[in-house]
PDB file of C-alpha atoms and ligand atoms in Angstrom:
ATOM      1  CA  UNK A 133       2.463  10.895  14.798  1.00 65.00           C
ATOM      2  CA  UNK A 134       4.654   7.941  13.942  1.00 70.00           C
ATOM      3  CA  UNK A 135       4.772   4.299  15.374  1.00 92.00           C
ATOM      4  CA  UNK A 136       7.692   1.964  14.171  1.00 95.00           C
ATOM      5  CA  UNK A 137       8.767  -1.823  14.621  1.00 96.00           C
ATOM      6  CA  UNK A 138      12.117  -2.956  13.363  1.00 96.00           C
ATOM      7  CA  UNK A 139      11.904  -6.380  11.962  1.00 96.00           C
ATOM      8  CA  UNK A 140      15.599  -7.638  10.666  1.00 94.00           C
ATOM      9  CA  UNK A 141      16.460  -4.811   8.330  1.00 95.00           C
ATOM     10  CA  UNK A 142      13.333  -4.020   7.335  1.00 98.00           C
ATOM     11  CA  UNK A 143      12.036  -0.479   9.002  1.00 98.00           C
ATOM     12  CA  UNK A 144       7.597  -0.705   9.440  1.00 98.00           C
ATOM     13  CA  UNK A 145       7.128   2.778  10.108  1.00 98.00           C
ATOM     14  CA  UNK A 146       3.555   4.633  10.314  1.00 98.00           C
ATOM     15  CA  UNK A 147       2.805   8.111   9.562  1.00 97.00           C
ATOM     16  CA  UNK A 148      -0.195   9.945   9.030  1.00 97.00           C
ATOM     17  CA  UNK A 149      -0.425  12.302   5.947  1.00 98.00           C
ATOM     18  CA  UNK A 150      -0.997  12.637   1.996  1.00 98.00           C
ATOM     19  CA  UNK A 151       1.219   9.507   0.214  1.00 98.00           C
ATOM     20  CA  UNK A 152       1.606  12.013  -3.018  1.00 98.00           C
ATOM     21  CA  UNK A 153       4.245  13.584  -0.697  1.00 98.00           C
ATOM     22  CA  UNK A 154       6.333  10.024   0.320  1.00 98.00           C
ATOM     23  CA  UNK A 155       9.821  10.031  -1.624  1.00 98.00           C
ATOM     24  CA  UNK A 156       9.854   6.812  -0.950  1.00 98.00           C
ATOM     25  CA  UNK A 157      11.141   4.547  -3.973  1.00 98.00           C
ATOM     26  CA  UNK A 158       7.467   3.850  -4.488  1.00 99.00           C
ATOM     27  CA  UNK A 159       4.088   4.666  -3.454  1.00 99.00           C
ATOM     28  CA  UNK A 160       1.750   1.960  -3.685  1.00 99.00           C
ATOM     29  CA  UNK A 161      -2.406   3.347  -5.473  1.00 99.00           C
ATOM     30  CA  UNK A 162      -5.369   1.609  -3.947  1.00 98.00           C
ATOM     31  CA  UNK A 163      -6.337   1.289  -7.774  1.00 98.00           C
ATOM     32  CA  UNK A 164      -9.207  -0.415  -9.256  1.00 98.00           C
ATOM     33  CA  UNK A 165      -9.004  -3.641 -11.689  1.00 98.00           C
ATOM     34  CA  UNK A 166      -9.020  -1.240 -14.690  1.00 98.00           C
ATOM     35  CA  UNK A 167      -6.436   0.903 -13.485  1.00 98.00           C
ATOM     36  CA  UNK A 168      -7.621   3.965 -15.213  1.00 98.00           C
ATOM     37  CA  UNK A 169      -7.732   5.980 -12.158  1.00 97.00           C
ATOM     38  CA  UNK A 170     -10.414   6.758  -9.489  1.00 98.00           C
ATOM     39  CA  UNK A 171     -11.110   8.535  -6.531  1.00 97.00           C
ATOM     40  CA  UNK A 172      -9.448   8.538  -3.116  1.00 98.00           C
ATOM     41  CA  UNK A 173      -5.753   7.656  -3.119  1.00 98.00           C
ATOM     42  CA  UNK A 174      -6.029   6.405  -6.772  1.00 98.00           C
ATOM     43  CA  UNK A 175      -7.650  10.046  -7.490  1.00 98.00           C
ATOM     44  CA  UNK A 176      -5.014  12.289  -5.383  1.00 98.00           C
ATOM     45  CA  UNK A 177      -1.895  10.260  -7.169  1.00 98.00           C
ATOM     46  CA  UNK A 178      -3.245  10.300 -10.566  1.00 98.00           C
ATOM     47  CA  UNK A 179      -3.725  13.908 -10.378  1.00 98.00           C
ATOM     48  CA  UNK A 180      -0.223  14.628  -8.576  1.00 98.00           C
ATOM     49  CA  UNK A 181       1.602  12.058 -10.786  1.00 98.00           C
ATOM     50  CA  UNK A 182       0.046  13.959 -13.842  1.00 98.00           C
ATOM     51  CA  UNK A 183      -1.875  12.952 -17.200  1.00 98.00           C
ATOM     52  CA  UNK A 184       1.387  10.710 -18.065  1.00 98.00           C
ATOM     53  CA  UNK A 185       0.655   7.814 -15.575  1.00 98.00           C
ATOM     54  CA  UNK A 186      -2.796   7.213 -16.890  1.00 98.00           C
ATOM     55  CA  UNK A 187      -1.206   6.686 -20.861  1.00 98.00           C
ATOM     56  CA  UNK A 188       0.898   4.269 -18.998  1.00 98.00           C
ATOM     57  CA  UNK A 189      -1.432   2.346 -16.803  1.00 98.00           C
ATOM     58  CA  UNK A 190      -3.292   2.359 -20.252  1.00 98.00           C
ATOM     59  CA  UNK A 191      -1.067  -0.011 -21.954  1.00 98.00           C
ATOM     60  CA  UNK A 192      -1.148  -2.611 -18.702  1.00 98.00           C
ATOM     61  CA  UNK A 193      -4.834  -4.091 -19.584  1.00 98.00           C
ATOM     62  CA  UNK A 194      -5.572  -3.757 -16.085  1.00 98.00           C
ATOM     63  CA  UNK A 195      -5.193  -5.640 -13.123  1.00 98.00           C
ATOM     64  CA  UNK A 196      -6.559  -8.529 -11.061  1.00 98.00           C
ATOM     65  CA  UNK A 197      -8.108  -8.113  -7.169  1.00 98.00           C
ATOM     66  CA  UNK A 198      -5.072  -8.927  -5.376  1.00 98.00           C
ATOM     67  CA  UNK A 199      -2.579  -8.438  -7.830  1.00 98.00           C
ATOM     68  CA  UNK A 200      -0.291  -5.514  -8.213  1.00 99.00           C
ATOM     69  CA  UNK A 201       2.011  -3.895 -11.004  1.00 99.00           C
ATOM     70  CA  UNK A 202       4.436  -0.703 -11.568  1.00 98.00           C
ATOM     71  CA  UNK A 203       4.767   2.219 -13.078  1.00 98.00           C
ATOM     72  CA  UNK A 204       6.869   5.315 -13.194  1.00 98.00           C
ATOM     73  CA  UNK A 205       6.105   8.102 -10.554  1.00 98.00           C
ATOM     74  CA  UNK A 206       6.189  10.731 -13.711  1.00 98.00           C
ATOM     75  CA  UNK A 207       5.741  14.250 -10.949  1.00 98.00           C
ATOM     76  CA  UNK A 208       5.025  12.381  -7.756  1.00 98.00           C
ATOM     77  CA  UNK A 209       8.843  12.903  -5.763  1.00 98.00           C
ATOM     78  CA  UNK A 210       8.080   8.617  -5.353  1.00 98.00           C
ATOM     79  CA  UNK A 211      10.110   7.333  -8.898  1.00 98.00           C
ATOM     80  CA  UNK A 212       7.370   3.938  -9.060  1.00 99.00           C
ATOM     81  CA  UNK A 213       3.761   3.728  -8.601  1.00 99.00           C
ATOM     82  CA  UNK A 214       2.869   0.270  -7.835  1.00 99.00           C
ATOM     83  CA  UNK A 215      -1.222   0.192  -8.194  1.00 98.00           C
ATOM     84  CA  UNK A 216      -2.499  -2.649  -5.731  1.00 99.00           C
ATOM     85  CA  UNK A 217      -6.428  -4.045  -6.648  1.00 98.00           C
ATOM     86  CA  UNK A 218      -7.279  -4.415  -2.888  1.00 98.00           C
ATOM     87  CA  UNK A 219     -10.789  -6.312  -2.809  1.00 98.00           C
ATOM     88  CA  UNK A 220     -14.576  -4.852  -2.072  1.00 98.00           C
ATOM     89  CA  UNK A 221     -15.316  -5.826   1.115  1.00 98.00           C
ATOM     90  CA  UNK A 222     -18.342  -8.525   1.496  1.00 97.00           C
ATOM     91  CA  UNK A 223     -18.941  -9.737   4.724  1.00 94.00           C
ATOM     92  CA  UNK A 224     -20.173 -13.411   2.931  1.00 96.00           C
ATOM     93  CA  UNK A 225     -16.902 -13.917   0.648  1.00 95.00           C
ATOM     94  CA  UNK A 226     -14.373 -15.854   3.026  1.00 94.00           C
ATOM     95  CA  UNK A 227     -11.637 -14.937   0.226  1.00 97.00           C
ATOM     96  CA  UNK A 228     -11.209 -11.213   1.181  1.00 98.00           C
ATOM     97  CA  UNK A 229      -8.571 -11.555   3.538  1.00 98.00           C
ATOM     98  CA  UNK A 230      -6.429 -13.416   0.916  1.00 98.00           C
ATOM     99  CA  UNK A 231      -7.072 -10.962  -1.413  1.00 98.00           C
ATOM    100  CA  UNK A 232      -6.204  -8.226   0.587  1.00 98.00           C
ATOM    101  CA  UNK A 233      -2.909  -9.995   1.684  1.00 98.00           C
ATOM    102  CA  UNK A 234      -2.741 -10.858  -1.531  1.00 99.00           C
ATOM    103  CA  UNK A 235      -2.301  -7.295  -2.545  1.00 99.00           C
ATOM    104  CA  UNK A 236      -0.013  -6.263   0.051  1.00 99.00           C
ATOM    105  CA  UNK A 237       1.994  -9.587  -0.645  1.00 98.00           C
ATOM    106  CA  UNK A 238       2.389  -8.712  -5.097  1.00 99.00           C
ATOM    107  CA  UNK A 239       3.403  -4.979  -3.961  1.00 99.00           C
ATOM    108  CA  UNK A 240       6.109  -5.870  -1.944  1.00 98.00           C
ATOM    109  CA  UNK A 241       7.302  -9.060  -4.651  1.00 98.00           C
ATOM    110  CA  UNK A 242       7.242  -6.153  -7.254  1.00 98.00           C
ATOM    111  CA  UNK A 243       9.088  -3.710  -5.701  1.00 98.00           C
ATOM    112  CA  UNK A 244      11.579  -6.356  -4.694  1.00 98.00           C
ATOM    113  CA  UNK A 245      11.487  -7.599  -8.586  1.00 98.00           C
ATOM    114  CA  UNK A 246      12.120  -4.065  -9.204  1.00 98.00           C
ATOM    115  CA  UNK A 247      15.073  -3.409  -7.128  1.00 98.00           C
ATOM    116  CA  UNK A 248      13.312  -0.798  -4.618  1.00 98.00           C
ATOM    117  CA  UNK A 249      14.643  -1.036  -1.355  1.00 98.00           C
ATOM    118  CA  UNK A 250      11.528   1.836   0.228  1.00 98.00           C
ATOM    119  CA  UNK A 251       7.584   1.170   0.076  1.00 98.00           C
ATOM    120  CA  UNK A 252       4.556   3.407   0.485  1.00 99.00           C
ATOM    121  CA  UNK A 253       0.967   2.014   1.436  1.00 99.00           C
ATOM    122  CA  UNK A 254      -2.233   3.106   1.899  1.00 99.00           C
ATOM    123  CA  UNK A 255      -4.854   1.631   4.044  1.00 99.00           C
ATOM    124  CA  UNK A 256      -5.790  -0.606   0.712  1.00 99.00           C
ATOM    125  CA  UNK A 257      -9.501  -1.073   0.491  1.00 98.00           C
ATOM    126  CA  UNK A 258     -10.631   0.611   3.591  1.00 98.00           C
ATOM    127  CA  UNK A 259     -12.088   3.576   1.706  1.00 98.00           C
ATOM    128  CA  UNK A 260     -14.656   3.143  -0.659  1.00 98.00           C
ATOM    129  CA  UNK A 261     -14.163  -0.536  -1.157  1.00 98.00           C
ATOM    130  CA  UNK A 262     -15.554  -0.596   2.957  1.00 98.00           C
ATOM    131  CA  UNK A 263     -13.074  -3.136   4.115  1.00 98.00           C
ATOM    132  CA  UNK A 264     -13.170  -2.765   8.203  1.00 98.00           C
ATOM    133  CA  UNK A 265     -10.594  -0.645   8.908  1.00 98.00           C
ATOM    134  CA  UNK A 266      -9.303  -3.114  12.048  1.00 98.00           C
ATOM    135  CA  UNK A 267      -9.623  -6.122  10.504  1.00 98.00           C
ATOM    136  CA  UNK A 268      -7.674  -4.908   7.440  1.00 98.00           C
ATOM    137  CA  UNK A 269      -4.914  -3.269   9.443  1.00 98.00           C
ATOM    138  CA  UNK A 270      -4.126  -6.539  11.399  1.00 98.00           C
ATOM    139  CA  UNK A 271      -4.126  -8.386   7.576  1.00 98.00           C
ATOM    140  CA  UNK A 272      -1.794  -5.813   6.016  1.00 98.00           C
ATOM    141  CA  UNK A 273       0.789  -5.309   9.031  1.00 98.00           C
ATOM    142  CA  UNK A 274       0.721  -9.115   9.381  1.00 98.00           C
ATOM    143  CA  UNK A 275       1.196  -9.419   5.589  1.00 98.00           C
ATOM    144  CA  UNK A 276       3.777  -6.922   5.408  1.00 98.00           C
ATOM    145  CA  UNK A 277       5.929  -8.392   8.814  1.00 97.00           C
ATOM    146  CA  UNK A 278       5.948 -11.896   7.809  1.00 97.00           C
ATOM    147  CA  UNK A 279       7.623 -10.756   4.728  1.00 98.00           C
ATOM    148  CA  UNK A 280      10.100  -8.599   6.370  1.00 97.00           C
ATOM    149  CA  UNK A 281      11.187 -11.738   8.015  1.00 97.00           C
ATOM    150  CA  UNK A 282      12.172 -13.706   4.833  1.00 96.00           C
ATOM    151  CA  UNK A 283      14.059 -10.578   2.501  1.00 95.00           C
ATOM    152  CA  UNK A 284      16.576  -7.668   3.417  1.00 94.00           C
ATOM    153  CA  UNK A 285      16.839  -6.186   0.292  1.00 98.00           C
ATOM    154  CA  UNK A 286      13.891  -4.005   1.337  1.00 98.00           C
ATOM    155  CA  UNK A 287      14.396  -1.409   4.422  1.00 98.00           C
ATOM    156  CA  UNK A 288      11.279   0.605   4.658  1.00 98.00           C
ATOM    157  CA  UNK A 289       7.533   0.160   4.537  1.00 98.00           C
ATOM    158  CA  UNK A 290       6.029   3.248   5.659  1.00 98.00           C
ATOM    159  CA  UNK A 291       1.794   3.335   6.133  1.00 98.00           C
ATOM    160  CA  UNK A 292       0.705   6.507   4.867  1.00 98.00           C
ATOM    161  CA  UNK A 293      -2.616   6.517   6.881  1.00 98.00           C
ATOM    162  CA  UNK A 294      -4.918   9.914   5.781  1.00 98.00           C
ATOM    163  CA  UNK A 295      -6.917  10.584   9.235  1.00 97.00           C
ATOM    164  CA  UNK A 296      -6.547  10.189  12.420  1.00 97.00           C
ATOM    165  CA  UNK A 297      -8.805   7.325  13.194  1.00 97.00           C
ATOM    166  CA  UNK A 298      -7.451   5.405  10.923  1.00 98.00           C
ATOM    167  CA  UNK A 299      -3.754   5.813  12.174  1.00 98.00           C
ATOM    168  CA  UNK A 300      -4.675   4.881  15.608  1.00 97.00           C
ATOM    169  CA  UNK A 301      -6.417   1.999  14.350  1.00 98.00           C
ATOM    170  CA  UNK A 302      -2.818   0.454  12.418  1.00 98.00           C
ATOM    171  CA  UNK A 303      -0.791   2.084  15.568  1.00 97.00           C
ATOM    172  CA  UNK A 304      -2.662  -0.626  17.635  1.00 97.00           C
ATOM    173  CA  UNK A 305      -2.499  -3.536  15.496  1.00 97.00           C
ATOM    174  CA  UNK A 306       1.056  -2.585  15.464  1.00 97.00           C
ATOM    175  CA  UNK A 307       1.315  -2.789  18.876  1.00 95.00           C
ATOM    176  CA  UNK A 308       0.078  -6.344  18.575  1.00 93.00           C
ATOM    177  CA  UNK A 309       2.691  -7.707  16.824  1.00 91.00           C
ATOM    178  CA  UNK A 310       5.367  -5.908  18.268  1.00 89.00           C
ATOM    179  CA  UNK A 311       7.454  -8.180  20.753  1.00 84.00           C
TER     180      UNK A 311
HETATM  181  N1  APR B 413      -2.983   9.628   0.927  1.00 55.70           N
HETATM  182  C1  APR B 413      -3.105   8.547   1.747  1.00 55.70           C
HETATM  183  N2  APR B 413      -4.272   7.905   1.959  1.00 55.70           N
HETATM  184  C2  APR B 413      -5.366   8.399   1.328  1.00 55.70           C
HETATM  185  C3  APR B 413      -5.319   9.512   0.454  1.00 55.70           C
HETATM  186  C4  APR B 413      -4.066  10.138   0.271  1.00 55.70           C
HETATM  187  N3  APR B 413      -3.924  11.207  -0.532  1.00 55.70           N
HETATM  188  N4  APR B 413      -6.594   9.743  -0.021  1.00 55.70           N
HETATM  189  C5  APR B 413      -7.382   8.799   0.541  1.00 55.70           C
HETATM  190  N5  APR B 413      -6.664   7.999   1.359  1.00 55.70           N
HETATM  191  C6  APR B 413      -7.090   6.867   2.180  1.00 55.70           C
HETATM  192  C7  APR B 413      -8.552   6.776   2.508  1.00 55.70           C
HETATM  193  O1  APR B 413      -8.892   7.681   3.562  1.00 55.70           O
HETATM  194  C8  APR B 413      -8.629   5.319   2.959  1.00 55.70           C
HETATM  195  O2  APR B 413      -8.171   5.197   4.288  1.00 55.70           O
HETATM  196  O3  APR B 413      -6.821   5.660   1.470  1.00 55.70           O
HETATM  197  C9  APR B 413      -7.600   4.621   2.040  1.00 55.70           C
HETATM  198  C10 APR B 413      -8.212   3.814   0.901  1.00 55.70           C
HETATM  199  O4  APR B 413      -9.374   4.483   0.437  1.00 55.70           O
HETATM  200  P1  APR B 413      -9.730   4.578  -1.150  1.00 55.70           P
HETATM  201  O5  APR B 413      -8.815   5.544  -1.786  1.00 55.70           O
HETATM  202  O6  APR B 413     -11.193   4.809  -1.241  1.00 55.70           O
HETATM  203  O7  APR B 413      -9.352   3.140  -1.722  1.00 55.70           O
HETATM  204  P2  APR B 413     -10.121   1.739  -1.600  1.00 55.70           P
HETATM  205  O8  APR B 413     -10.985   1.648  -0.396  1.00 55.70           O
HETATM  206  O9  APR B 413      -9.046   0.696  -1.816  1.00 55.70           O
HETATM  207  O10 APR B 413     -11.111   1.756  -2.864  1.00 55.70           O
HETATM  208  C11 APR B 413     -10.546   1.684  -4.145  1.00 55.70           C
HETATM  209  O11 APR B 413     -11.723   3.621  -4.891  1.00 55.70           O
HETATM  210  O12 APR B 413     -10.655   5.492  -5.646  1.00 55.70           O
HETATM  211  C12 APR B 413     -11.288   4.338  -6.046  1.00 55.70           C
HETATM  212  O13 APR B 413     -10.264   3.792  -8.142  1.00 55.70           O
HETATM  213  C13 APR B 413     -10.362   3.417  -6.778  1.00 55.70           C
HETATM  214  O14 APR B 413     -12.136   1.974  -7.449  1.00 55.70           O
HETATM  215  C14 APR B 413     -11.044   2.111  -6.560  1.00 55.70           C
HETATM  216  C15 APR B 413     -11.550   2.228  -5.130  1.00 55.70           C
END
């Protein structure tokens, strides 16, 4: 199942599947602030990236909620892993929703930084950081579109969603902001 919305020469493209199997130029990890690995998507790509990305994300002394940084791919087919610290969802803290850009926002300023011209995500922070799965879909395909319409070095952001649910959730914010 795939939805896409061209935005100047930037491809948004969703797919549902595994994101250890994009060859995209990177993948983006729904990491934590220590970025020494996890469970969920930060679990599945340490494991298929192999025990080399965790002596590298080792020497980055971690990472800020809403920042993101890069490292090599190592086995994943995906050359760059770009580990996103999405926030933990609470319902009280208005500043989730810039944090969550935020995240989306650093990704795609690294990979440009980085000369990478196709980006991975994951539904960042909608696993066990609980962020509502709607309400973080319309932040990241907002985030993600707005900066489609400023840059054309980069021409693909796929979403990698895992289940079903989840991909008809981002196929109808996408329909929302599609002309
Ligand atoms: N490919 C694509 N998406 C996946 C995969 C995968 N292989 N595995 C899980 N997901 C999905 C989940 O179903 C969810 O929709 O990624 C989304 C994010 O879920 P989490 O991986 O739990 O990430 P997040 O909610 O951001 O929580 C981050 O969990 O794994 C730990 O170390 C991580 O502490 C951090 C926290």
């Amino acid at each position: 199942m795939t939805n896409q919305l061209q935005i100047h020469d930037t491809l948004i493209d969703l797919t549902q599947g595994d994101i250890t199997d994009q060859d995209t130029d990177a993948i983006v990890n729904a990491a934590n602030s220590s970025l020494l690995g996890g469970g969920g998507v930060d679990g599945a790509i340490h494991r298929a990236a192999g025990p080399d990305l965790l002596r590298e994300t080792r020497t980055l002394g971690g990472c800020q909620t809403g920042d993101a940084k890069i490292t090599k791919g190592y086995r994943l087919k995906a050359r760059y892993v770009i580990h996103a610290v999405g926030p933990i969802y609470r319902p009280s803290d208005p500043n989730v929703a810039n944090l969550l850009a935020s995240a989306y926002q650093r990704s795609l300023e690294v990979a440009v930084e980085n000369g990478l011209e196709s980006v991975a995500f994951p539904s960042i922070s909608t696993g066990a950081y609980g962020y509502p799965v709607e309400k973080a879909a319309a932040i990241a395909l907002k985030t993600v579109s707005d900066f489609a319409r400023v840059q054309d070095q980069i021409k693909l952001i796929r979403f990698v969603l895992f289940d079903p649910l989840t991909w008809r959730v981002y196929d109808q914010a996408l329909r929302q902001i599609s002309p």
